[in-house]
Short mmCIF file of C-alpha atoms and ligand atoms in Angstrom, two decimals:
data_model
loop_
_atom_site.label_atom_id
_atom_site.label_comp_id
_atom_site.label_asym_id
_atom_site.label_seq_id
_atom_site.Cartn_x
_atom_site.Cartn_y
_atom_site.Cartn_z
CA MET A 1 -0.17 0.07 0.17
CA ARG A 2 1.34 3.58 -1.07
CA ILE A 3 0.61 6.34 0.92
CA VAL A 4 1.29 10.32 0.57
CA VAL A 5 0.98 12.17 3.87
CA LEU A 6 0.08 15.22 4.43
CA VAL A 7 1.50 17.57 7.26
CA SER A 8 0.94 21.23 8.40
CA GLY A 9 3.41 21.56 11.74
CA THR A 10 5.58 19.27 13.17
CA GLY A 11 4.85 15.64 12.06
CA SER A 12 4.80 13.49 15.27
CA ASN A 13 2.17 11.28 13.98
CA LEU A 14 4.00 11.11 10.73
CA GLN A 15 7.72 10.11 12.56
CA ALA A 16 5.75 7.31 14.34
CA VAL A 17 4.50 5.61 11.03
CA ILE A 18 8.23 6.28 9.36
CA ASP A 19 9.55 4.77 12.59
CA ALA A 20 6.96 1.43 12.15
CA VAL A 21 7.82 1.09 8.57
CA ASN A 22 11.63 1.52 9.42
CA SER A 23 11.12 -1.09 12.09
CA GLY A 24 9.46 -3.51 10.03
CA GLY A 25 6.31 -3.15 11.73
CA LEU A 26 4.09 -1.53 9.07
CA ASP A 27 3.79 -2.87 5.66
CA VAL A 28 3.13 0.37 3.87
CA GLU A 29 5.39 2.16 1.51
CA ILE A 30 5.73 6.04 2.09
CA ALA A 31 5.60 7.40 -1.24
CA ALA A 32 6.20 10.93 -0.48
CA VAL A 33 4.77 13.44 2.34
CA GLY A 34 3.57 17.10 1.59
CA ALA A 35 3.05 20.49 3.04
CA ASP A 36 0.73 23.53 2.49
CA ARG A 37 3.67 25.90 3.47
CA PRO A 38 7.39 25.96 3.72
CA GLY A 39 9.66 25.38 6.45
CA THR A 40 7.37 22.65 8.64
CA TYR A 41 9.47 19.89 11.02
CA GLY A 42 7.56 17.36 8.88
CA VAL A 43 8.96 17.75 5.98
CA GLU A 44 12.11 18.37 7.33
CA ARG A 45 12.13 15.12 9.04
CA SER A 46 10.68 13.38 6.08
CA ALA A 47 13.96 14.81 3.92
CA ALA A 48 16.11 13.41 6.68
CA ALA A 49 14.35 9.87 6.45
CA GLY A 50 15.10 9.84 2.71
CA ILE A 51 11.29 10.12 1.56
CA PRO A 52 10.47 12.41 -1.02
CA THR A 53 8.40 16.02 -0.48
CA PHE A 54 6.63 18.69 -1.65
CA VAL A 55 5.16 21.72 -0.72
CA VAL A 56 2.33 22.95 -2.22
CA ASP A 57 2.31 27.12 -0.35
CA PHE A 58 -1.63 27.58 0.16
CA LYS A 59 -0.67 31.26 0.00
CA ALA A 60 1.11 31.10 -3.44
CA TYR A 61 -2.22 30.56 -5.14
CA PRO A 62 -4.98 32.69 -6.07
CA ASP A 63 -7.23 31.12 -4.71
CA ARG A 64 -8.58 28.01 -3.16
CA ALA A 65 -9.67 26.30 -6.15
CA ALA A 66 -6.30 26.84 -7.78
CA TRP A 67 -4.32 25.41 -4.76
CA ASN A 68 -6.59 22.40 -4.68
CA ALA A 69 -5.84 21.89 -8.28
CA ALA A 70 -2.20 21.84 -7.85
CA LEU A 71 -2.42 19.73 -4.28
CA THR A 72 -4.10 17.19 -6.26
CA GLU A 73 -1.27 16.98 -9.23
CA ALA A 74 1.47 17.31 -6.86
CA VAL A 75 -0.46 14.06 -4.65
CA ALA A 76 -1.43 12.36 -7.85
CA ALA A 77 2.44 12.07 -9.15
CA PHE A 78 2.81 9.81 -6.53
CA ALA A 79 -0.25 7.45 -6.97
CA PRO A 80 -0.96 6.87 -3.76
CA ASP A 81 -3.60 4.12 -2.66
CA VAL A 82 -4.37 5.90 0.56
CA VAL A 83 -3.59 9.95 1.10
CA VAL A 84 -2.96 10.72 5.06
CA SER A 85 -4.14 14.38 6.82
CA SER A 86 -1.69 13.65 9.68
CA GLY A 87 -1.89 16.89 11.08
CA PHE A 88 -2.78 18.73 7.90
CA MET A 89 -5.05 21.89 8.92
CA ARG A 90 -6.33 23.07 5.39
CA ILE A 91 -9.70 21.67 4.32
CA VAL A 92 -9.28 20.11 0.86
CA SER A 93 -11.93 19.71 -1.90
CA ALA A 94 -14.32 17.17 -2.67
CA ASP A 95 -12.90 16.72 -5.86
CA PHE A 96 -9.29 16.50 -4.42
CA ILE A 97 -10.81 13.28 -2.22
CA ASP A 98 -12.68 11.73 -5.36
CA SER A 99 -9.30 11.80 -7.51
CA PHE A 100 -7.93 9.41 -4.57
CA GLY A 101 -11.39 7.33 -4.85
CA GLY A 102 -12.40 8.59 -1.34
CA LYS A 103 -8.92 7.31 0.42
CA TYR A 104 -8.35 10.35 2.53
CA LEU A 105 -7.59 9.16 5.93
CA ASN A 106 -7.72 11.81 8.67
CA THR A 107 -7.01 11.92 12.73
CA HIS A 108 -8.06 13.99 15.03
CA PRO A 109 -7.33 14.64 18.63
CA ALA A 110 -10.77 14.41 20.31
CA LEU A 111 -13.72 12.04 20.07
CA LEU A 112 -15.56 13.27 16.81
CA PRO A 113 -18.39 14.34 16.40
CA ALA A 114 -17.52 16.33 19.40
CA PHE A 115 -14.82 19.06 19.29
CA PRO A 116 -13.86 19.01 15.44
CA GLY A 117 -11.35 21.73 14.18
CA ALA A 118 -8.40 23.08 14.48
CA HIS A 119 -8.37 23.55 18.65
CA GLY A 120 -9.98 20.12 19.41
CA VAL A 121 -7.91 19.54 22.54
CA ARG A 122 -8.56 23.53 23.91
CA ASP A 123 -12.38 23.20 22.75
CA ALA A 124 -12.83 19.77 24.76
CA LEU A 125 -10.94 21.39 27.84
CA ALA A 126 -12.98 24.68 27.48
CA TYR A 127 -16.14 22.66 27.49
CA GLY A 128 -15.12 20.91 30.72
CA VAL A 129 -15.76 17.43 29.01
CA LYS A 130 -14.03 14.90 31.61
CA VAL A 131 -13.25 12.17 28.77
CA THR A 132 -12.16 13.52 25.44
CA GLY A 133 -9.72 11.25 22.96
CA CYS A 134 -8.94 10.79 19.47
CA THR A 135 -10.27 9.77 16.24
CA VAL A 136 -8.98 7.88 12.77
CA HIS A 137 -11.34 8.58 10.22
CA TRP A 138 -12.01 8.50 6.38
CA ALA A 139 -12.05 12.49 5.72
CA ASP A 140 -14.51 13.91 3.45
CA ALA A 141 -14.96 17.60 2.41
CA GLY A 142 -15.88 19.14 6.09
CA VAL A 143 -14.09 19.70 8.80
CA ASP A 144 -12.89 16.52 10.55
CA THR A 145 -16.09 14.53 9.30
CA GLY A 146 -16.53 11.39 7.67
CA PRO A 147 -16.86 7.63 8.51
CA ILE A 148 -15.16 6.84 11.69
CA ILE A 149 -12.57 3.93 11.77
CA ALA A 150 -11.14 3.79 15.51
CA GLN A 151 -11.41 6.00 18.53
CA GLU A 152 -10.14 5.76 22.04
CA ALA A 153 -10.74 7.80 24.61
CA VAL A 154 -8.16 9.63 27.30
CA ALA A 155 -9.72 10.92 30.32
CA ILE A 156 -9.00 14.62 31.11
CA GLY A 157 -6.65 15.11 34.52
CA ASP A 158 -7.66 17.91 37.02
CA GLY A 159 -6.04 21.30 35.97
CA GLU A 160 -4.34 19.89 32.87
CA THR A 161 -2.72 22.22 30.29
CA GLU A 162 -3.89 21.79 26.81
CA ASP A 163 -0.09 21.11 25.84
CA ALA A 164 -0.01 18.42 28.31
CA LEU A 165 -3.06 17.21 27.56
CA HIS A 166 -2.55 16.81 23.67
CA GLU A 167 0.72 15.74 24.06
CA ARG A 168 -1.24 12.39 26.01
CA ILE A 169 -3.55 12.18 23.12
CA LYS A 170 -1.00 12.29 20.73
CA VAL A 171 0.92 9.02 22.09
CA VAL A 172 -2.73 7.45 21.98
CA GLU A 173 -3.53 8.99 18.44
CA ARG A 174 0.10 7.98 16.80
CA ARG A 175 -0.62 3.64 18.02
CA LEU A 176 -4.00 4.15 16.55
CA LEU A 177 -3.04 5.98 13.18
CA VAL A 178 -0.17 3.16 12.74
CA SER A 179 -2.44 0.09 13.69
CA THR A 180 -5.30 1.79 11.21
CA LEU A 181 -2.77 2.27 8.59
CA ALA A 182 -1.56 -1.72 9.57
CA ALA A 183 -5.32 -3.07 9.10
CA LEU A 184 -6.05 -1.00 5.61
CA ALA A 185 -2.70 -2.82 4.28
CA ALA A 186 -3.43 -6.01 5.36
CA ALA A 187 -6.97 -5.41 3.89
CA GLY A 188 -5.70 -4.39 0.74
CA THR A 189 -6.89 -0.49 1.16
CA SER A 190 -10.14 -0.84 0.14
CA GLU A 191 -12.07 -1.61 3.45
C1 GAR B 201 -2.51 15.85 15.78
O1 GAR B 201 -2.92 15.57 17.18
C2 GAR B 201 -3.93 15.87 15.01
O2 GAR B 201 -4.70 15.04 15.15
C3 GAR B 201 -4.00 17.40 14.72
O3 GAR B 201 -2.81 18.07 14.62
C4 GAR B 201 -1.80 17.53 15.28
C5 GAR B 201 -0.58 17.28 14.48
O4 GAR B 201 0.57 16.89 15.17
N1 GAR B 201 -5.10 17.80 13.53
C6 GAR B 201 -6.04 18.39 14.09
O5 GAR B 201 -6.23 19.05 14.92
C7 GAR B 201 -6.56 17.87 12.59
N2 GAR B 201 -8.07 19.00 13.08
P1 GAR B 201 1.76 16.36 14.56
O6 GAR B 201 2.09 17.33 13.50
O7 GAR B 201 2.77 16.74 15.85
O8 GAR B 201 1.62 15.26 14.09
#
């Protein structure tokens, strides 16, 4: 199974996938890693791991449609079976997702459909829920919407900060992402 991973930031979830592949625990090929802006650590660590990288800078395009078209072309060049949004903080078009047969996987640091968006951890803390978690799902063109594949709960500690909670969620999220990819690879991607 060939995957292209899209990142906007540090790419620690991506690193977990790279590590699992390199240790022989995950039978997927990371064909490329792409970002929506220059200078991400996610792209830097991919290049260091010898993975092809690309940037389709959102700010370099006149509008979202032009950026989507360029992103589609850049990803399609690597002919992925599955595209993974791993901390990719941009909404892609339905056309983008259709181009890859709907195989657009996303991870989110909350128990969807609760607390979608860019601040899932902050919003869960602000609401005051006692349990949150993470979700791996097939993404559609909405904000963190689409069929759920896997979820795991994380209890929130008294007075826990956003950063500390997010870090604990990410530990679970990385494991869930790797196990989901392993299951998809074993099933021949078309689950
Ligand atoms: C992850 O927690 C991911 O779920 C979240 O961004 C973080 C990226 O971390 N994505 C979203 O909030 C999507 N709505 P990373 O760059 O260290 O992998």
